[in-house]
């Protein structure tokens, strides 16, 4: 039986590493790539788009509020100082 990548359950303060789908709407986060490196861009989780089956996330550095669609299984971190 193959081991799955275990993700810790997020506490009430939502600190640490988790999957995007575990965060509440409006949470700030940064994406973690496959190598475990944390990205520099900060996003806010927005609504779930059923047609693309991804969460719409808004980038904070973009003046126009553009963002990107991110899968719910993407590993993210909320453990950073903004």
PDB file of N, CA and C in Angstrom:
ATOM      1  N   UNK A   1       0.835  -1.166   0.000  1.00  0.00           N
ATOM      2  CA  UNK A   1       0.000   0.000   0.000  1.00  0.00           C
ATOM      3  C   UNK A   1       0.890   1.242   0.000  1.00  0.00           C
ATOM      4  N   UNK A   2       0.655   2.148  -0.927  1.00  0.00           N
ATOM      5  CA  UNK A   2       1.473   3.343  -1.056  1.00  0.00           C
ATOM      6  C   UNK A   2       1.064   4.378  -0.024  1.00  0.00           C
ATOM      7  N   UNK A   3       2.062   5.095   0.490  1.00  0.00           N
ATOM      8  CA  UNK A   3       1.783   6.158   1.444  1.00  0.00           C
ATOM      9  C   UNK A   3       1.351   7.406   0.697  1.00  0.00           C
ATOM     10  N   UNK A   4       0.370   8.091   1.252  1.00  0.00           N
ATOM     11  CA  UNK A   4      -0.056   9.359   0.680  1.00  0.00           C
ATOM     12  C   UNK A   4       0.696  10.476   1.367  1.00  0.00           C
ATOM     13  N   UNK A   5       0.876  11.571   0.671  1.00  0.00           N
ATOM     14  CA  UNK A   5       1.504  12.732   1.300  1.00  0.00           C
ATOM     15  C   UNK A   5       0.560  13.249   2.364  1.00  0.00           C
ATOM     16  N   UNK A   6       0.971  13.125   3.610  1.00  0.00           N
ATOM     17  CA  UNK A   6       0.089  13.551   4.685  1.00  0.00           C
ATOM     18  C   UNK A   6       0.209  15.058   4.897  1.00  0.00           C
ATOM     19  N   UNK A   7      -0.931  15.673   5.074  1.00  0.00           N
ATOM     20  CA  UNK A   7      -0.999  17.095   5.351  1.00  0.00           C
ATOM     21  C   UNK A   7      -1.597  17.237   6.733  1.00  0.00           C
ATOM     22  N   UNK A   8      -0.954  18.038   7.555  1.00  0.00           N
ATOM     23  CA  UNK A   8      -1.438  18.213   8.908  1.00  0.00           C
ATOM     24  C   UNK A   8      -2.789  18.919   8.905  1.00  0.00           C
ATOM     25  N   UNK A   9      -3.611  18.566   9.856  1.00  0.00           N
ATOM     26  CA  UNK A   9      -4.889  19.228  10.000  1.00  0.00           C
ATOM     27  C   UNK A   9      -4.640  20.645  10.499  1.00  0.00           C
ATOM     28  N   UNK A  10      -5.343  21.581   9.929  1.00  0.00           N
ATOM     29  CA  UNK A  10      -5.137  22.979  10.253  1.00  0.00           C
ATOM     30  C   UNK A  10      -5.838  23.310  11.562  1.00  0.00           C
ATOM     31  N   UNK A  11      -5.154  24.052  12.418  1.00  0.00           N
ATOM     32  CA  UNK A  11      -5.739  24.463  13.688  1.00  0.00           C
ATOM     33  C   UNK A  11      -6.716  25.616  13.491  1.00  0.00           C
ATOM     34  N   UNK A  12      -7.285  26.075  14.568  1.00  0.00           N
ATOM     35  CA  UNK A  12      -8.267  27.161  14.508  1.00  0.00           C
ATOM     36  C   UNK A  12      -7.668  28.469  14.023  1.00  0.00           C
ATOM     37  N   UNK A  13      -6.368  28.657  14.213  1.00  0.00           N
ATOM     38  CA  UNK A  13      -5.726  29.892  13.760  1.00  0.00           C
ATOM     39  C   UNK A  13      -5.171  29.757  12.334  1.00  0.00           C
ATOM     40  N   UNK A  14      -5.292  28.593  11.718  1.00  0.00           N
ATOM     41  CA  UNK A  14      -4.901  28.324  10.333  1.00  0.00           C
ATOM     42  C   UNK A  14      -3.437  28.620  10.065  1.00  0.00           C
ATOM     43  N   UNK A  15      -2.562  28.316  11.024  1.00  0.00           N
ATOM     44  CA  UNK A  15      -1.121  28.475  10.836  1.00  0.00           C
ATOM     45  C   UNK A  15      -0.517  27.195  10.290  1.00  0.00           C
ATOM     46  N   UNK A  16       0.505  27.337   9.455  1.00  0.00           N
ATOM     47  CA  UNK A  16       1.237  26.192   8.972  1.00  0.00           C
ATOM     48  C   UNK A  16       0.937  25.846   7.530  1.00  0.00           C
ATOM     49  N   UNK A  17       1.241  24.595   7.162  1.00  0.00           N
ATOM     50  CA  UNK A  17       1.069  24.110   5.797  1.00  0.00           C
ATOM     51  C   UNK A  17      -0.199  23.269   5.724  1.00  0.00           C
ATOM     52  N   UNK A  18      -0.992  23.514   4.694  1.00  0.00           N
ATOM     53  CA  UNK A  18      -2.229  22.755   4.510  1.00  0.00           C
ATOM     54  C   UNK A  18      -2.597  22.783   3.034  1.00  0.00           C
ATOM     55  N   UNK A  19      -3.717  22.174   2.696  1.00  0.00           N
ATOM     56  CA  UNK A  19      -4.240  22.255   1.342  1.00  0.00           C
ATOM     57  C   UNK A  19      -5.150  23.472   1.260  1.00  0.00           C
ATOM     58  N   UNK A  20      -5.233  24.055   0.084  1.00  0.00           N
ATOM     59  CA  UNK A  20      -6.021  25.267  -0.113  1.00  0.00           C
ATOM     60  C   UNK A  20      -7.478  25.073   0.287  1.00  0.00           C
ATOM     61  N   UNK A  21      -8.030  23.911   0.021  1.00  0.00           N
ATOM     62  CA  UNK A  21      -9.443  23.667   0.308  1.00  0.00           C
ATOM     63  C   UNK A  21      -9.756  23.703   1.801  1.00  0.00           C
ATOM     64  N   UNK A  22      -8.748  23.573   2.662  1.00  0.00           N
ATOM     65  CA  UNK A  22      -8.958  23.593   4.101  1.00  0.00           C
ATOM     66  C   UNK A  22      -9.085  25.000   4.671  1.00  0.00           C
ATOM     67  N   UNK A  23      -8.651  26.002   3.929  1.00  0.00           N
ATOM     68  CA  UNK A  23      -8.703  27.379   4.404  1.00  0.00           C
ATOM     69  C   UNK A  23     -10.080  27.987   4.177  1.00  0.00           C
ATOM     70  N   UNK A  24     -10.501  28.881   5.057  1.00  0.00           N
ATOM     71  CA  UNK A  24     -11.776  29.578   4.825  1.00  0.00           C
ATOM     72  C   UNK A  24     -11.610  30.668   3.767  1.00  0.00           C
ATOM     73  N   UNK A  25     -12.708  31.081   3.193  1.00  0.00           N
ATOM     74  CA  UNK A  25     -12.708  32.143   2.192  1.00  0.00           C
ATOM     75  C   UNK A  25     -12.169  33.424   2.818  1.00  0.00           C
ATOM     76  N   UNK A  26     -11.303  34.125   2.088  1.00  0.00           N
ATOM     77  CA  UNK A  26     -10.713  35.367   2.572  1.00  0.00           C
ATOM     78  C   UNK A  26      -9.375  35.194   3.260  1.00  0.00           C
ATOM     79  N   UNK A  27      -8.854  33.978   3.334  1.00  0.00           N
ATOM     80  CA  UNK A  27      -7.566  33.724   3.993  1.00  0.00           C
ATOM     81  C   UNK A  27      -6.406  34.133   3.090  1.00  0.00           C
ATOM     82  N   UNK A  28      -5.346  34.666   3.712  1.00  0.00           N
ATOM     83  CA  UNK A  28      -4.111  34.983   3.006  1.00  0.00           C
ATOM     84  C   UNK A  28      -3.230  33.750   3.000  1.00  0.00           C
ATOM     85  N   UNK A  29      -2.554  33.499   1.865  1.00  0.00           N
ATOM     86  CA  UNK A  29      -1.676  32.330   1.787  1.00  0.00           C
ATOM     87  C   UNK A  29      -0.630  32.532   0.717  1.00  0.00           C
ATOM     88  N   UNK A  30       0.382  31.667   0.761  1.00  0.00           N
ATOM     89  CA  UNK A  30       1.395  31.591  -0.287  1.00  0.00           C
ATOM     90  C   UNK A  30       1.480  30.147  -0.747  1.00  0.00           C
ATOM     91  N   UNK A  31       1.719  29.958  -2.029  1.00  0.00           N
ATOM     92  CA  UNK A  31       1.748  28.636  -2.646  1.00  0.00           C
ATOM     93  C   UNK A  31       3.094  27.965  -2.389  1.00  0.00           C
ATOM     94  N   UNK A  32       3.064  26.658  -2.160  1.00  0.00           N
ATOM     95  CA  UNK A  32       4.273  25.851  -1.988  1.00  0.00           C
ATOM     96  C   UNK A  32       4.410  24.960  -3.218  1.00  0.00           C
ATOM     97  N   UNK A  33       5.570  25.001  -3.886  1.00  0.00           N
ATOM     98  CA  UNK A  33       5.751  24.188  -5.092  1.00  0.00           C
ATOM     99  C   UNK A  33       6.105  22.746  -4.732  1.00  0.00           C
ATOM    100  N   UNK A  34       6.334  21.925  -5.745  1.00  0.00           N
ATOM    101  CA  UNK A  34       6.605  20.503  -5.549  1.00  0.00           C
ATOM    102  C   UNK A  34       7.886  20.235  -4.772  1.00  0.00           C
ATOM    103  N   UNK A  35       8.834  21.169  -4.829  1.00  0.00           N
ATOM    104  CA  UNK A  35      10.107  21.007  -4.125  1.00  0.00           C
ATOM    105  C   UNK A  35      10.055  21.514  -2.686  1.00  0.00           C
ATOM    106  N   UNK A  36       8.914  22.043  -2.272  1.00  0.00           N
ATOM    107  CA  UNK A  36       8.765  22.557  -0.912  1.00  0.00           C
ATOM    108  C   UNK A  36       9.155  24.005  -0.748  1.00  0.00           C
ATOM    109  N   UNK A  37       9.382  24.698  -1.864  1.00  0.00           N
ATOM    110  CA  UNK A  37       9.782  26.094  -1.819  1.00  0.00           C
ATOM    111  C   UNK A  37       8.532  26.988  -1.780  1.00  0.00           C
ATOM    112  N   UNK A  38       8.527  27.959  -0.879  1.00  0.00           N
ATOM    113  CA  UNK A  38       7.394  28.863  -0.725  1.00  0.00           C
ATOM    114  C   UNK A  38       7.516  30.006  -1.722  1.00  0.00           C
ATOM    115  N   UNK A  39       6.423  30.307  -2.420  1.00  0.00           N
ATOM    116  CA  UNK A  39       6.413  31.389  -3.393  1.00  0.00           C
ATOM    117  C   UNK A  39       6.441  32.749  -2.723  1.00  0.00           C
ATOM    118  N   UNK A  40       6.764  33.785  -3.497  1.00  0.00           N
ATOM    119  CA  UNK A  40       6.857  35.149  -2.960  1.00  0.00           C
ATOM    120  C   UNK A  40       5.539  35.899  -3.051  1.00  0.00           C
ATOM    121  N   UNK A  41       4.623  35.459  -3.915  1.00  0.00           N
ATOM    122  CA  UNK A  41       3.347  36.139  -4.091  1.00  0.00           C
ATOM    123  C   UNK A  41       2.353  35.730  -3.002  1.00  0.00           C
ATOM    124  N   UNK A  42       1.612  36.705  -2.508  1.00  0.00           N
ATOM    125  CA  UNK A  42       0.574  36.449  -1.515  1.00  0.00           C
ATOM    126  C   UNK A  42      -0.780  36.526  -2.206  1.00  0.00           C
ATOM    127  N   UNK A  43      -1.630  35.554  -1.919  1.00  0.00           N
ATOM    128  CA  UNK A  43      -2.952  35.468  -2.512  1.00  0.00           C
ATOM    129  C   UNK A  43      -4.021  35.478  -1.425  1.00  0.00           C
ATOM    130  N   UNK A  44      -5.251  35.788  -1.833  1.00  0.00           N
ATOM    131  CA  UNK A  44      -6.422  35.663  -0.971  1.00  0.00           C
ATOM    132  C   UNK A  44      -7.355  34.657  -1.612  1.00  0.00           C
ATOM    133  N   UNK A  45      -7.830  33.715  -0.813  1.00  0.00           N
ATOM    134  CA  UNK A  45      -8.750  32.704  -1.325  1.00  0.00           C
ATOM    135  C   UNK A  45     -10.119  33.342  -1.530  1.00  0.00           C
ATOM    136  N   UNK A  46     -10.694  33.100  -2.708  1.00  0.00           N
ATOM    137  CA  UNK A  46     -12.007  33.634  -3.039  1.00  0.00           C
ATOM    138  C   UNK A  46     -12.960  32.465  -3.276  1.00  0.00           C
ATOM    139  N   UNK A  47     -13.867  32.598  -4.183  1.00  0.00           N
ATOM    140  CA  UNK A  47     -14.926  31.605  -4.406  1.00  0.00           C
ATOM    141  C   UNK A  47     -14.441  30.387  -5.193  1.00  0.00           C
ATOM    142  N   UNK A  48     -15.225  29.311  -5.125  1.00  0.00           N
ATOM    143  CA  UNK A  48     -14.938  28.075  -5.864  1.00  0.00           C
ATOM    144  C   UNK A  48     -15.685  28.129  -7.190  1.00  0.00           C
ATOM    145  N   UNK A  49     -14.975  27.915  -8.287  1.00  0.00           N
ATOM    146  CA  UNK A  49     -15.571  27.910  -9.619  1.00  0.00           C
ATOM    147  C   UNK A  49     -15.856  26.461 -10.015  1.00  0.00           C
ATOM    148  N   UNK A  50     -17.137  26.114 -10.074  1.00  0.00           N
ATOM    149  CA  UNK A  50     -17.525  24.742 -10.359  1.00  0.00           C
ATOM    150  C   UNK A  50     -17.203  24.326 -11.798  1.00  0.00           C
ATOM    151  N   UNK A  51     -17.146  25.268 -12.729  1.00  0.00           N
ATOM    152  CA  UNK A  51     -16.858  24.907 -14.119  1.00  0.00           C
ATOM    153  C   UNK A  51     -15.401  24.480 -14.306  1.00  0.00           C
ATOM    154  N   UNK A  52     -14.483  25.123 -13.596  1.00  0.00           N
ATOM    155  CA  UNK A  52     -13.065  24.761 -13.708  1.00  0.00           C
ATOM    156  C   UNK A  52     -12.615  23.838 -12.580  1.00  0.00           C
ATOM    157  N   UNK A  53     -13.453  23.677 -11.555  1.00  0.00           N
ATOM    158  CA  UNK A  53     -13.151  22.868 -10.373  1.00  0.00           C
ATOM    159  C   UNK A  53     -11.892  23.368  -9.663  1.00  0.00           C
ATOM    160  N   UNK A  54     -11.781  24.696  -9.573  1.00  0.00           N
ATOM    161  CA  UNK A  54     -10.649  25.335  -8.908  1.00  0.00           C
ATOM    162  C   UNK A  54     -11.141  26.536  -8.108  1.00  0.00           C
ATOM    163  N   UNK A  55     -10.319  26.976  -7.158  1.00  0.00           N
ATOM    164  CA  UNK A  55     -10.621  28.175  -6.393  1.00  0.00           C
ATOM    165  C   UNK A  55     -10.047  29.387  -7.107  1.00  0.00           C
ATOM    166  N   UNK A  56     -10.805  30.461  -7.172  1.00  0.00           N
ATOM    167  CA  UNK A  56     -10.313  31.715  -7.717  1.00  0.00           C
ATOM    168  C   UNK A  56      -9.580  32.437  -6.596  1.00  0.00           C
ATOM    169  N   UNK A  57      -8.334  32.812  -6.845  1.00  0.00           N
ATOM    170  CA  UNK A  57      -7.503  33.443  -5.827  1.00  0.00           C
ATOM    171  C   UNK A  57      -6.966  34.759  -6.374  1.00  0.00           C
ATOM    172  N   UNK A  58      -7.025  35.807  -5.562  1.00  0.00           N
ATOM    173  CA  UNK A  58      -6.626  37.147  -5.974  1.00  0.00           C
ATOM    174  C   UNK A  58      -5.212  37.427  -5.492  1.00  0.00           C
ATOM    175  N   UNK A  59      -4.382  37.953  -6.392  1.00  0.00           N
ATOM    176  CA  UNK A  59      -2.991  38.287  -6.089  1.00  0.00           C
ATOM    177  C   UNK A  59      -2.945  39.687  -5.464  1.00  0.00           C
ATOM    178  N   UNK A  60      -2.197  39.863  -4.385  1.00  0.00           N
ATOM    179  CA  UNK A  60      -2.143  41.145  -3.691  1.00  0.00           C
ATOM    180  C   UNK A  60      -1.263  42.173  -4.377  1.00  0.00           C
ATOM    181  N   UNK A  61      -0.294  41.760  -5.135  1.00  0.00           N
ATOM    182  CA  UNK A  61       0.611  42.709  -5.773  1.00  0.00           C
ATOM    183  C   UNK A  61       0.028  43.296  -7.061  1.00  0.00           C
ATOM    184  N   UNK A  62      -1.099  42.762  -7.512  1.00  0.00           N
ATOM    185  CA  UNK A  62      -1.704  43.225  -8.751  1.00  0.00           C
ATOM    186  C   UNK A  62      -2.749  44.294  -8.447  1.00  0.00           C
ATOM    187  N   UNK A  63      -2.568  45.479  -9.021  1.00  0.00           N
ATOM    188  CA  UNK A  63      -3.477  46.604  -8.776  1.00  0.00           C
ATOM    189  C   UNK A  63      -4.880  46.310  -9.279  1.00  0.00           C
ATOM    190  N   UNK A  64      -5.000  45.571 -10.350  1.00  0.00           N
ATOM    191  CA  UNK A  64      -6.306  45.321 -10.970  1.00  0.00           C
ATOM    192  C   UNK A  64      -7.058  44.173 -10.321  1.00  0.00           C
ATOM    193  N   UNK A  65      -6.449  43.494  -9.380  1.00  0.00           N
ATOM    194  CA  UNK A  65      -7.136  42.421  -8.680  1.00  0.00           C
ATOM    195  C   UNK A  65      -7.175  41.117  -9.454  1.00  0.00           C
ATOM    196  N   UNK A  66      -6.319  40.996 -10.448  1.00  0.00           N
ATOM    197  CA  UNK A  66      -6.256  39.744 -11.189  1.00  0.00           C
ATOM    198  C   UNK A  66      -5.591  38.676 -10.332  1.00  0.00           C
ATOM    199  N   UNK A  67      -5.904  37.469 -10.604  1.00  0.00           N
ATOM    200  CA  UNK A  67      -5.318  36.375  -9.839  1.00  0.00           C
ATOM    201  C   UNK A  67      -5.158  35.155 -10.704  1.00  0.00           C
ATOM    202  N   UNK A  68      -5.384  34.011 -10.096  1.00  0.00           N
ATOM    203  CA  UNK A  68      -5.288  32.768 -10.843  1.00  0.00           C
ATOM    204  C   UNK A  68      -6.190  31.731 -10.197  1.00  0.00           C
ATOM    205  N   UNK A  69      -6.478  30.701 -10.950  1.00  0.00           N
ATOM    206  CA  UNK A  69      -7.285  29.592 -10.447  1.00  0.00           C
ATOM    207  C   UNK A  69      -6.339  28.522  -9.922  1.00  0.00           C
ATOM    208  N   UNK A  70      -6.590  28.063  -8.697  1.00  0.00           N
ATOM    209  CA  UNK A  70      -5.714  27.097  -8.048  1.00  0.00           C
ATOM    210  C   UNK A  70      -6.550  25.919  -7.566  1.00  0.00           C
ATOM    211  N   UNK A  71      -6.032  24.709  -7.777  1.00  0.00           N
ATOM    212  CA  UNK A  71      -6.723  23.498  -7.318  1.00  0.00           C
ATOM    213  C   UNK A  71      -6.816  23.475  -5.796  1.00  0.00           C
ATOM    214  N   UNK A  72      -7.846  22.830  -5.296  1.00  0.00           N
ATOM    215  CA  UNK A  72      -8.048  22.732  -3.862  1.00  0.00           C
ATOM    216  C   UNK A  72      -7.013  21.873  -3.164  1.00  0.00           C
ATOM    217  N   UNK A  73      -6.346  20.992  -3.908  1.00  0.00           N
ATOM    218  CA  UNK A  73      -5.341  20.109  -3.320  1.00  0.00           C
ATOM    219  C   UNK A  73      -3.945  20.722  -3.300  1.00  0.00           C
ATOM    220  N   UNK A  74      -3.806  21.937  -3.808  1.00  0.00           N
ATOM    221  CA  UNK A  74      -2.507  22.615  -3.808  1.00  0.00           C
ATOM    222  C   UNK A  74      -2.064  22.897  -2.371  1.00  0.00           C
ATOM    223  N   UNK A  75      -0.805  22.579  -2.057  1.00  0.00           N
ATOM    224  CA  UNK A  75      -0.278  22.862  -0.731  1.00  0.00           C
ATOM    225  C   UNK A  75       0.047  24.348  -0.626  1.00  0.00           C
ATOM    226  N   UNK A  76      -0.385  24.947   0.464  1.00  0.00           N
ATOM    227  CA  UNK A  76      -0.167  26.367   0.712  1.00  0.00           C
ATOM    228  C   UNK A  76       0.284  26.555   2.149  1.00  0.00           C
ATOM    229  N   UNK A  77       0.803  27.735   2.444  1.00  0.00           N
ATOM    230  CA  UNK A  77       1.201  28.066   3.810  1.00  0.00           C
ATOM    231  C   UNK A  77       0.591  29.401   4.209  1.00  0.00           C
ATOM    232  N   UNK A  78       0.243  29.489   5.463  1.00  0.00           N
ATOM    233  CA  UNK A  78      -0.235  30.743   6.038  1.00  0.00           C
ATOM    234  C   UNK A  78       0.755  31.231   7.086  1.00  0.00           C
ATOM    235  N   UNK A  79       1.883  30.549   7.202  1.00  0.00           N
ATOM    236  CA  UNK A  79       2.885  30.862   8.211  1.00  0.00           C
ATOM    237  C   UNK A  79       3.942  31.781   7.619  1.00  0.00           C
ATOM    238  N   UNK A  80       3.591  33.063   7.478  1.00  0.00           N
ATOM    239  CA  UNK A  80       4.523  34.056   6.965  1.00  0.00           C
ATOM    240  C   UNK A  80       4.101  35.425   7.489  1.00  0.00           C
ATOM    241  N   UNK A  81       4.994  36.384   7.434  1.00  0.00           N
ATOM    242  CA  UNK A  81       4.684  37.752   7.853  1.00  0.00           C
ATOM    243  C   UNK A  81       4.469  38.563   6.603  1.00  0.00           C
ATOM    244  N   UNK A  82       3.312  39.194   6.524  1.00  0.00           N
ATOM    245  CA  UNK A  82       2.945  39.954   5.320  1.00  0.00           C
ATOM    246  C   UNK A  82       3.275  41.401   5.513  1.00  0.00           C
TER     247      UNK A  82
END
